[in-house]
mmCIF file of C-alpha atoms in Angstrom:
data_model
loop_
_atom_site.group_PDB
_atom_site.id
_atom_site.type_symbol
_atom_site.label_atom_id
_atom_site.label_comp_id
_atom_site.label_asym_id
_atom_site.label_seq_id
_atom_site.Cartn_x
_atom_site.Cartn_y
_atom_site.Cartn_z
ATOM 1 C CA UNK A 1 -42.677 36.671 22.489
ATOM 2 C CA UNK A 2 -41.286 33.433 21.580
ATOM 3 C CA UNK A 3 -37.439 32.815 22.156
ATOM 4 C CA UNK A 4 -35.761 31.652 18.225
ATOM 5 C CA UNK A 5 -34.667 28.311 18.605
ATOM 6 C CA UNK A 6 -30.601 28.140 18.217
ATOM 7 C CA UNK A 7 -28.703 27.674 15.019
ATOM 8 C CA UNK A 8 -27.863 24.322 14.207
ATOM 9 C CA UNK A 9 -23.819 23.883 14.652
ATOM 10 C CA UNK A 10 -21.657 24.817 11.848
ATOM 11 C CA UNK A 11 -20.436 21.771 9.639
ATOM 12 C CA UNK A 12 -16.655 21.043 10.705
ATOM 13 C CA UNK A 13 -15.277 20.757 6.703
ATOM 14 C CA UNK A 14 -12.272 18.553 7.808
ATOM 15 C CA UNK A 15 -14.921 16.012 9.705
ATOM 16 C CA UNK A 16 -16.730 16.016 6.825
ATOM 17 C CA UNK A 17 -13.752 15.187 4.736
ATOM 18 C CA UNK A 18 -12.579 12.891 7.194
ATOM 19 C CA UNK A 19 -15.768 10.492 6.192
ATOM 20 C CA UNK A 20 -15.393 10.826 2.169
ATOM 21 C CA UNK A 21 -13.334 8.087 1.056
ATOM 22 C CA UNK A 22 -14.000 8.783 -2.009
ATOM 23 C CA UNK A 23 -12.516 11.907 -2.453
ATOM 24 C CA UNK A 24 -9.992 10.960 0.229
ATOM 25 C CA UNK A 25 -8.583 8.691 -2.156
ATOM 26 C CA UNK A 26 -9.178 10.372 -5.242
ATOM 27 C CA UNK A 27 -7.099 13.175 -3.765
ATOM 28 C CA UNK A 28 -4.129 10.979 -2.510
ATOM 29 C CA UNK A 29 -4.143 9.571 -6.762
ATOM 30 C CA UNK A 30 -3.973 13.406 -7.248
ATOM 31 C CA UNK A 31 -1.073 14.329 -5.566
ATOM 32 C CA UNK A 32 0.827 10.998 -6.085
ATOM 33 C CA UNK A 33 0.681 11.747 -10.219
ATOM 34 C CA UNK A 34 2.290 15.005 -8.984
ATOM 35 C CA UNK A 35 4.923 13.373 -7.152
ATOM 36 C CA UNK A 36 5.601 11.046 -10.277
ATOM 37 C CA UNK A 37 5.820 13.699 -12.628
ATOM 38 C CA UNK A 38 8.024 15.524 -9.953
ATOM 39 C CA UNK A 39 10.452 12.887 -9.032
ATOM 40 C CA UNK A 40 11.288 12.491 -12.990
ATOM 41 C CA UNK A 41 12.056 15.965 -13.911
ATOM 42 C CA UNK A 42 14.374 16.061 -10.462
ATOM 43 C CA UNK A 43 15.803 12.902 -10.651
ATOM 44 C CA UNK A 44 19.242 13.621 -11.655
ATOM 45 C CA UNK A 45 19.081 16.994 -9.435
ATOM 46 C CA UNK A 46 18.254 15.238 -5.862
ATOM 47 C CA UNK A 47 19.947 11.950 -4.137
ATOM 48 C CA UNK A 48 16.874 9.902 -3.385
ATOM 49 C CA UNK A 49 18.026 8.740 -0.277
ATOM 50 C CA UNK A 50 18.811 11.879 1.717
ATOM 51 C CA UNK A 51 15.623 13.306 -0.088
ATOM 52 C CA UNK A 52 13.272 10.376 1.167
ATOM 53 C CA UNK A 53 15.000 10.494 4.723
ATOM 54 C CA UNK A 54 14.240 14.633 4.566
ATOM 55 C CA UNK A 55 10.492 13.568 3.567
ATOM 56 C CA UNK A 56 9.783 11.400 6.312
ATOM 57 C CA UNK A 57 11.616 13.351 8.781
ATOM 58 C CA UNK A 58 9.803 16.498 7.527
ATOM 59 C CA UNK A 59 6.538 14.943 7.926
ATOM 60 C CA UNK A 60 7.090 13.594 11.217
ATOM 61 C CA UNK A 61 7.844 17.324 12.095
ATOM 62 C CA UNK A 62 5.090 19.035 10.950
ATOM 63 C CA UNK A 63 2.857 16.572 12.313
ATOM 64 C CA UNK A 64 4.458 16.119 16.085
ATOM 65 C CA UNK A 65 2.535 18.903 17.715
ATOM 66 C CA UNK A 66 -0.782 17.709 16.458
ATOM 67 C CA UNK A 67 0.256 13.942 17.289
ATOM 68 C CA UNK A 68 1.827 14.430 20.567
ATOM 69 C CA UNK A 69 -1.661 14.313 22.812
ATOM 70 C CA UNK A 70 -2.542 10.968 20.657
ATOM 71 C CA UNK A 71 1.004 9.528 20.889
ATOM 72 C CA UNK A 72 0.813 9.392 24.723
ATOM 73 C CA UNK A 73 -2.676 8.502 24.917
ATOM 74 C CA UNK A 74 -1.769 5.047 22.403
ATOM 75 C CA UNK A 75 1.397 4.492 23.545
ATOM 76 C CA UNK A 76 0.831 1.327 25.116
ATOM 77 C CA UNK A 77 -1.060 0.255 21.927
ATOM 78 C CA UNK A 78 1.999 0.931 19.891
ATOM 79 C CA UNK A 79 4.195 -0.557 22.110
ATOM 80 C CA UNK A 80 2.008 -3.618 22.305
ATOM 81 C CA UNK A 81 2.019 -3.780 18.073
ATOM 82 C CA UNK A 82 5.700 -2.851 17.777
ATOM 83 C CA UNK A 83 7.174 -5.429 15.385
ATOM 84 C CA UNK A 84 4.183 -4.932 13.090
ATOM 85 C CA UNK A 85 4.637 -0.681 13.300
ATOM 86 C CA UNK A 86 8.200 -1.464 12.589
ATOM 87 C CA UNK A 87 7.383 -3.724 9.470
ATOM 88 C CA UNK A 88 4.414 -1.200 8.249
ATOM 89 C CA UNK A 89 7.312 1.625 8.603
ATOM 90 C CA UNK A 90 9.888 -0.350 6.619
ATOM 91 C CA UNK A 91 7.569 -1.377 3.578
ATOM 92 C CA UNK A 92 5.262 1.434 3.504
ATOM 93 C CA UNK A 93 7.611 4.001 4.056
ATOM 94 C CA UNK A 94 11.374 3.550 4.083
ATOM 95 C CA UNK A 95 11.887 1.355 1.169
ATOM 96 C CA UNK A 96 8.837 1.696 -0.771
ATOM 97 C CA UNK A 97 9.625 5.920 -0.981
ATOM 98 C CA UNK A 98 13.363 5.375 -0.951
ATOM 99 C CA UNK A 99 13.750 2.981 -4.163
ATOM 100 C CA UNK A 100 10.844 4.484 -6.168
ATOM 101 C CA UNK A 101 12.693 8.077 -5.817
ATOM 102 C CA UNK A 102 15.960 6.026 -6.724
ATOM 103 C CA UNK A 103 14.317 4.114 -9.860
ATOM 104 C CA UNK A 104 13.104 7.454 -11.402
ATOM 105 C CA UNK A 105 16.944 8.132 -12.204
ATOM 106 C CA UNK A 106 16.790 4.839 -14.565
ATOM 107 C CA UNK A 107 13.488 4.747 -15.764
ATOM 108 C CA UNK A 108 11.074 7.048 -17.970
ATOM 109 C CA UNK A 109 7.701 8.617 -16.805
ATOM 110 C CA UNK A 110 5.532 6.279 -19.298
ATOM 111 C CA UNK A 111 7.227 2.956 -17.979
ATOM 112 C CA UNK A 112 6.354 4.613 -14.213
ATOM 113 C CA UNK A 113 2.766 5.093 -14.964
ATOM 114 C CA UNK A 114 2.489 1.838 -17.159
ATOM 115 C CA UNK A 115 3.563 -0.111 -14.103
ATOM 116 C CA UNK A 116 2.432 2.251 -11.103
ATOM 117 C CA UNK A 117 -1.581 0.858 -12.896
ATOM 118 C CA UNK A 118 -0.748 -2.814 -11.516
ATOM 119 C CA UNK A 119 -1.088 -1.543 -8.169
ATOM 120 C CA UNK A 120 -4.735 -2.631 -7.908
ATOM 121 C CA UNK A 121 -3.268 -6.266 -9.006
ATOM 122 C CA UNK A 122 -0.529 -6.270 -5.770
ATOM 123 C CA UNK A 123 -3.123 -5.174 -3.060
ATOM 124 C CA UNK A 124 -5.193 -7.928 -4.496
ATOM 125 C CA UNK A 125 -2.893 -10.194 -4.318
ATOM 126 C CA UNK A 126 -1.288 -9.779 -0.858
ATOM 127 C CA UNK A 127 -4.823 -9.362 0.875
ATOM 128 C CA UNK A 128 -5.516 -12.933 -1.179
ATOM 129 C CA UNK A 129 -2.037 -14.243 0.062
ATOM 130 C CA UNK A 130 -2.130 -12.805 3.881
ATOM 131 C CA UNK A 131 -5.427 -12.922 5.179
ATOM 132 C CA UNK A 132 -7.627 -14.855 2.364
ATOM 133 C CA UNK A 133 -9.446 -11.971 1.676
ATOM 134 C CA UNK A 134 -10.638 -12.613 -2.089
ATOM 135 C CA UNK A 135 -12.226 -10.214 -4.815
ATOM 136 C CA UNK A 136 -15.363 -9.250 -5.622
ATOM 137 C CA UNK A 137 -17.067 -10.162 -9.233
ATOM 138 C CA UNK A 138 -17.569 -6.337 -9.377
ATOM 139 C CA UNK A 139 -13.891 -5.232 -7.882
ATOM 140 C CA UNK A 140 -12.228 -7.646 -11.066
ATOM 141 C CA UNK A 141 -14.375 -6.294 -13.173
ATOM 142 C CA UNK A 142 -13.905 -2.900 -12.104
ATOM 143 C CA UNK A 143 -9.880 -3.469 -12.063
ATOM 144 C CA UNK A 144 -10.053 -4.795 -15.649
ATOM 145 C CA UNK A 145 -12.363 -1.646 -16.983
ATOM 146 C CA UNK A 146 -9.897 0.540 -15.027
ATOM 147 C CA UNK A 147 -6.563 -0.922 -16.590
ATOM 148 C CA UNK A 148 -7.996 -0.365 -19.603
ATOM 149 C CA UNK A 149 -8.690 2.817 -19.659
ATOM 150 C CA UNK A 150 -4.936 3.432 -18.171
ATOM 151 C CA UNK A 151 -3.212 1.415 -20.845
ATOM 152 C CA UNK A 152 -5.363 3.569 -23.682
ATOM 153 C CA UNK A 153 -4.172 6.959 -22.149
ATOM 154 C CA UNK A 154 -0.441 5.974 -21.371
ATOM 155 C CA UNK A 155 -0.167 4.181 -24.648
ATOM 156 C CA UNK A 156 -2.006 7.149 -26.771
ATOM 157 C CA UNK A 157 -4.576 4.598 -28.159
ATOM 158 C CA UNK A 158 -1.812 2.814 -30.078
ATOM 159 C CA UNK A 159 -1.682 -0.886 -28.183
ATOM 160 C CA UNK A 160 0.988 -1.620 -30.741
ATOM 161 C CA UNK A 161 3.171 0.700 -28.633
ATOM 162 C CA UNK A 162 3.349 -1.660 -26.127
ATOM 163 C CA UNK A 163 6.335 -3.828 -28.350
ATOM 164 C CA UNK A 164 7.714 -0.471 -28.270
ATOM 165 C CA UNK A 165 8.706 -0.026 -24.611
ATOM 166 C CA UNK A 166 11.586 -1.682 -23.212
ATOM 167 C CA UNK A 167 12.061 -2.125 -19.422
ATOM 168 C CA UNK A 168 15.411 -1.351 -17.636
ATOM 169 C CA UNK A 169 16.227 -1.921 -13.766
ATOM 170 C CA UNK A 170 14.770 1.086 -13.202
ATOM 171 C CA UNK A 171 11.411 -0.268 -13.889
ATOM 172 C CA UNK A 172 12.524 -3.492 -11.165
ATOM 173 C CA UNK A 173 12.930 -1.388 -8.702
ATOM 174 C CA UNK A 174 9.577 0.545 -9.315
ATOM 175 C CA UNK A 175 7.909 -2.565 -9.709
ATOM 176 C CA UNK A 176 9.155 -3.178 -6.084
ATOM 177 C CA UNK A 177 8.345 -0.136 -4.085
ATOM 178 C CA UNK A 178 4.524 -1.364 -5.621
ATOM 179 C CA UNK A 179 4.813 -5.035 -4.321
ATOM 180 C CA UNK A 180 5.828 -3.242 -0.733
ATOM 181 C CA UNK A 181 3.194 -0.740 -0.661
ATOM 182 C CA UNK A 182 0.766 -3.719 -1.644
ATOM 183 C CA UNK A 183 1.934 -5.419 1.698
ATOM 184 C CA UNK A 184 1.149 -2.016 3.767
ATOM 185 C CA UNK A 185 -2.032 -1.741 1.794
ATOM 186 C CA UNK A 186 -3.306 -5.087 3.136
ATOM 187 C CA UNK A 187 -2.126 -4.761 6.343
ATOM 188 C CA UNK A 188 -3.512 -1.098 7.022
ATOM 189 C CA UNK A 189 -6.560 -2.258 8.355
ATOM 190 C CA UNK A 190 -5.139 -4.941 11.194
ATOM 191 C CA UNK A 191 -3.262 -1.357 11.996
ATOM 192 C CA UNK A 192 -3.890 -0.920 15.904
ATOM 193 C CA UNK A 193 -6.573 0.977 16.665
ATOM 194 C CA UNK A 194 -4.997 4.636 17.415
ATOM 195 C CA UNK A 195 -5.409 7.964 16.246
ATOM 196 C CA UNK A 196 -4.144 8.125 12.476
ATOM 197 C CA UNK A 197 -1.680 11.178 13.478
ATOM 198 C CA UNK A 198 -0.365 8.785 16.176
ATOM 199 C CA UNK A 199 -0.114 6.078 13.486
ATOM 200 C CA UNK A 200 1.613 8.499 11.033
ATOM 201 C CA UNK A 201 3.665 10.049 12.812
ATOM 202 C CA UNK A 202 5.000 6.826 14.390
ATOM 203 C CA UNK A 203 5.971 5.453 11.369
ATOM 204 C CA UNK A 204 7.203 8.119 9.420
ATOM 205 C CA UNK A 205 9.781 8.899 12.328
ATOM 206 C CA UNK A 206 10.886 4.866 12.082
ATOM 207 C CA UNK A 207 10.937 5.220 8.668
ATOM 208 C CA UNK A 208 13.207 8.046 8.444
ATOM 209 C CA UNK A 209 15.477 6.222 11.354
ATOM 210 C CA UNK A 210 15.592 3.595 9.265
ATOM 211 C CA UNK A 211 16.647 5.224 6.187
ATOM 212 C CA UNK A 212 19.372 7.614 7.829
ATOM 213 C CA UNK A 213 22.105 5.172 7.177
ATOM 214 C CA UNK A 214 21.540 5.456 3.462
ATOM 215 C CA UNK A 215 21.773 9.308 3.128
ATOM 216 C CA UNK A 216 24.814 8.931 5.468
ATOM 217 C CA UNK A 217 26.147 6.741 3.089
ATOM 218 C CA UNK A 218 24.968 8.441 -0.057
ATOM 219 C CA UNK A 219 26.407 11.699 1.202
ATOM 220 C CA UNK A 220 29.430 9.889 1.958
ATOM 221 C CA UNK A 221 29.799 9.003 -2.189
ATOM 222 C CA UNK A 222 29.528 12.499 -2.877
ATOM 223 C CA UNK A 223 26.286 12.930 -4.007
ATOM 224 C CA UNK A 224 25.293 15.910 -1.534
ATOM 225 C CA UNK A 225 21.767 17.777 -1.293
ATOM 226 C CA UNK A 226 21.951 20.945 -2.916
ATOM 227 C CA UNK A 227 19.616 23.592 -0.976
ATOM 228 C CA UNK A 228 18.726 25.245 -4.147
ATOM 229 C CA UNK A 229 15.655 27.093 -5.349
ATOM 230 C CA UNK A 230 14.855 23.685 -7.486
ATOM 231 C CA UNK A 231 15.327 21.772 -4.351
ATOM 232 C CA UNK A 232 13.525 23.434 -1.953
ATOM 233 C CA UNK A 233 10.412 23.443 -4.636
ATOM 234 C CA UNK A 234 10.580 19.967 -4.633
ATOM 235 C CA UNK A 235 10.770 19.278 -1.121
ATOM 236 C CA UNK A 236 8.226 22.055 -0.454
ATOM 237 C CA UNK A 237 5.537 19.825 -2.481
ATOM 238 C CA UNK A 238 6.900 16.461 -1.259
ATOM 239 C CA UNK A 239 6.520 17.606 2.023
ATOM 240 C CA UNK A 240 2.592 18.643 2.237
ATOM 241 C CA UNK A 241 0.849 17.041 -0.650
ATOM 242 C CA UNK A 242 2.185 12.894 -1.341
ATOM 243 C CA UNK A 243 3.676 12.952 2.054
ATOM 244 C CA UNK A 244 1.247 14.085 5.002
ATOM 245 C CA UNK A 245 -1.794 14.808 3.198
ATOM 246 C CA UNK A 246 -1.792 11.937 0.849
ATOM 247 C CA UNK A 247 -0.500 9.481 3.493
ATOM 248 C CA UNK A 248 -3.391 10.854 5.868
ATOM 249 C CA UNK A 249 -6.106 10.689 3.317
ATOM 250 C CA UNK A 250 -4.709 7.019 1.886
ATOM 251 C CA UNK A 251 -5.131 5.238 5.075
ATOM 252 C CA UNK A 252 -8.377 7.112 5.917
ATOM 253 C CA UNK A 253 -9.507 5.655 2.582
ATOM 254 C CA UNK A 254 -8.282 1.849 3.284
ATOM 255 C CA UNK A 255 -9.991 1.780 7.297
ATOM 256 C CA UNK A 256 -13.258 3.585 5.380
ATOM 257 C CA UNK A 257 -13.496 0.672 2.684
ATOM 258 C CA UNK A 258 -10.985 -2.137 2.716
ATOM 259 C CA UNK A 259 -7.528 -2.560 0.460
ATOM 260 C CA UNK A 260 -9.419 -4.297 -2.219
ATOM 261 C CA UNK A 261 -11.887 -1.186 -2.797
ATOM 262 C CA UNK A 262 -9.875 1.517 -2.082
ATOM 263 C CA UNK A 263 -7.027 -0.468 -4.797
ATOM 264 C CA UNK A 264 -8.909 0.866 -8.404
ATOM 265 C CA UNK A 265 -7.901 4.223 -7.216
ATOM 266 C CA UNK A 266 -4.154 4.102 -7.925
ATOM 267 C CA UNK A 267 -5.566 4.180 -12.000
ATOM 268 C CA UNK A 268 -6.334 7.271 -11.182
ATOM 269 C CA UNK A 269 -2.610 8.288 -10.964
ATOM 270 C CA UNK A 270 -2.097 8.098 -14.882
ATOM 271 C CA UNK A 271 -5.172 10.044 -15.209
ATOM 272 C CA UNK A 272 -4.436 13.184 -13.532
ATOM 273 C CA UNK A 273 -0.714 12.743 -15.198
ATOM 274 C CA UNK A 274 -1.953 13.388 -18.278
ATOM 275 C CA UNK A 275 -4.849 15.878 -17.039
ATOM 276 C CA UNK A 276 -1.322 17.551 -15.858
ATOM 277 C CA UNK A 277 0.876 17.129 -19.040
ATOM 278 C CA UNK A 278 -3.162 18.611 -20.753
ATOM 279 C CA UNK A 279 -3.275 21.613 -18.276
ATOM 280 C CA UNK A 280 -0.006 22.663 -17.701
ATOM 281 C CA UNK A 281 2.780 21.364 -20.302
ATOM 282 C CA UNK A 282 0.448 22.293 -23.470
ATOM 283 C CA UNK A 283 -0.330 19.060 -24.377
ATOM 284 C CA UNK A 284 -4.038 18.796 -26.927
ATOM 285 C CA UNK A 285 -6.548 16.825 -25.511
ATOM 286 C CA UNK A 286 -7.859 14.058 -27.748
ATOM 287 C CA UNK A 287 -10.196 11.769 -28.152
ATOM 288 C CA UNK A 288 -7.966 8.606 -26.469
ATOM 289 C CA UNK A 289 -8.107 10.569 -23.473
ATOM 290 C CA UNK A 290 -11.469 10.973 -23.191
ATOM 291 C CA UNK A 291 -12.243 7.258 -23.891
ATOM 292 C CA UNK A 292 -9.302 6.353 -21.004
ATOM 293 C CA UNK A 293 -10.825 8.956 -18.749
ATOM 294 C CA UNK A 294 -14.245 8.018 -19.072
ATOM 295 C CA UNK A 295 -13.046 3.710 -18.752
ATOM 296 C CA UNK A 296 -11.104 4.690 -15.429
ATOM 297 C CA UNK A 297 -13.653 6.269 -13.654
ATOM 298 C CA UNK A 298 -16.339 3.669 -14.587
ATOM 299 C CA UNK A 299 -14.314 0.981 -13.388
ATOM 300 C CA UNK A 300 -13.481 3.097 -10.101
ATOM 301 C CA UNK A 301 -17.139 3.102 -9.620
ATOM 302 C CA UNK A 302 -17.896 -0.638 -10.101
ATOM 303 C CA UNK A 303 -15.261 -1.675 -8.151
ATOM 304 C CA UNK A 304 -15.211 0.752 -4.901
ATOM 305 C CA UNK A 305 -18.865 -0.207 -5.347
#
């Protein structure tokens, strides 16, 4: 009798994810439109300070008892990177979060989404500006197709709209949460070499530290966090989708490919906006969405390509 040879090992899903930066990235775009659309429609409700200290803190929470065994283990690699940690904490997480949360008070949606699809353009840049690194034929290209396709969905079709908007300083300080996450973009993969719950963890603690003074300060003016059902909805999704899981899956995405690659994907923000607005607000798909949907993901392709 022969003996049946042994079943091959089951297929760990979150390994497999761990290795798709692809859909690592197309999910972080996913849950960052959310977050957009969410911060607008709460934006006179919640004081962006003590809601982006909350964030931070509440992600450094739920991922401490995964992180701990890693946070030993690379201590003396953190420790040995500290100034850089402390800068990647400040621009990636304590101003960049804190100031787009406070320009959604001041600005509208549209002007969020027109301006959140020059990301590509900052990364770019600062990896050009830091460390020489220089794009592709194929990632310009693939930026270019990819804008375009934004600017046709935001703007309806109507390029005419354009003279139309008018920019407020709101729409500064969005512009500058982008320029700082461009700078944490580029530097994400000179990160030191530890486990990416040690890396996460680390900085969204210093983050938070950093950013305490503010919500002391902002609760001090009288504008108090109201723990509401609206409230704790909002910090219920801020909390597990653009927080930990997007923030995990974003800098999976850069070490996987590079800033420069990964970059085409924030165009896909805008396009799950409006797949949003399509799904759930009622709003009739046309025929500029299709043409914006099908420009985005082309130049996704070419570039990450």
């Amino acid at each position: 009798m022969t003996t049946a040879s042994p079943a091959p090992p089951a297929s760990n899903p979150a390994s497999w994810l761990n290795n798709q930066p692809y859909l690592l990235l197309s999910l972080t775009s996913l849950f960052w439109a959310g977050n957009i659309v969410l911060a607008r429609h709460v934006g006179a409700h919640v004081p962006p300070l003590t809601v982006t200290t909350i964030r931070w803190y509440g992600v450094f929470l739920i991922l401490l008892p995964f992180a701990w065994p890693h946070l030993k283990r690379d201590w003396p690699a953190l420790r040995r990177s500290l100034p850089l940690m402390l800068f990647l904490s400040l621009v990636g997480f304590a101003f960049n979060n804190a100031i787009s949360y406070w320009a959604m008070q001041y600005t509208e949606a549209l002007n969020a989404l027109l301006i959140q699809s020059a990301g590509p353009l900052f990364v770019a840049l600062w990896s050009l500006v830091l460390f020489g690194v220089r794009l592709t034929g194929a990632q310009l290209g693939g930026i270019a197709i990819s804008l375009l396709g934004v600017l046709i969905i935001i703007l309806r079709g109507d390029f005419a709209a354009l003279a139309s908007i008018s920019f407020n300083r709101g729409d500064i300080m969005f512009a500058s949460s982008l320029v700082a996450f461009g700078i944490y973009s580029a530097f994400i993969p000179r990160r030191p070499k530890i486990h990416q719950f040690s890396f996460l963890s680390f900085t969204t603690c210093c983050g938070a530290t950093m950013l305490l003074p503010t919500a002391i300060w902002e609760a001090a003016s009288g504008r108090v966090l109201q723990f509401d059902g609206i409230t704790l909805a909002t910090l219920g999704y801020i909390l597990i989708f653009p927080s930990t899981l997007a923030y995990l899956f974003f800098n999976r995405g850069v070490a996987l490919i590079g800033p420069n690659r990964a970059a085409p994907f924030f165009h896909l923000v805008p396009v799950f906006g409006s797949a949003m607005a399509i799904l759930l607000l009622g709003e009739k798909l046309q025929a500029f969405h299709l043409i914006g949907y099908v420009l985005v993901l082309a130049g996704v392709v070419i570039a990450s390509r």
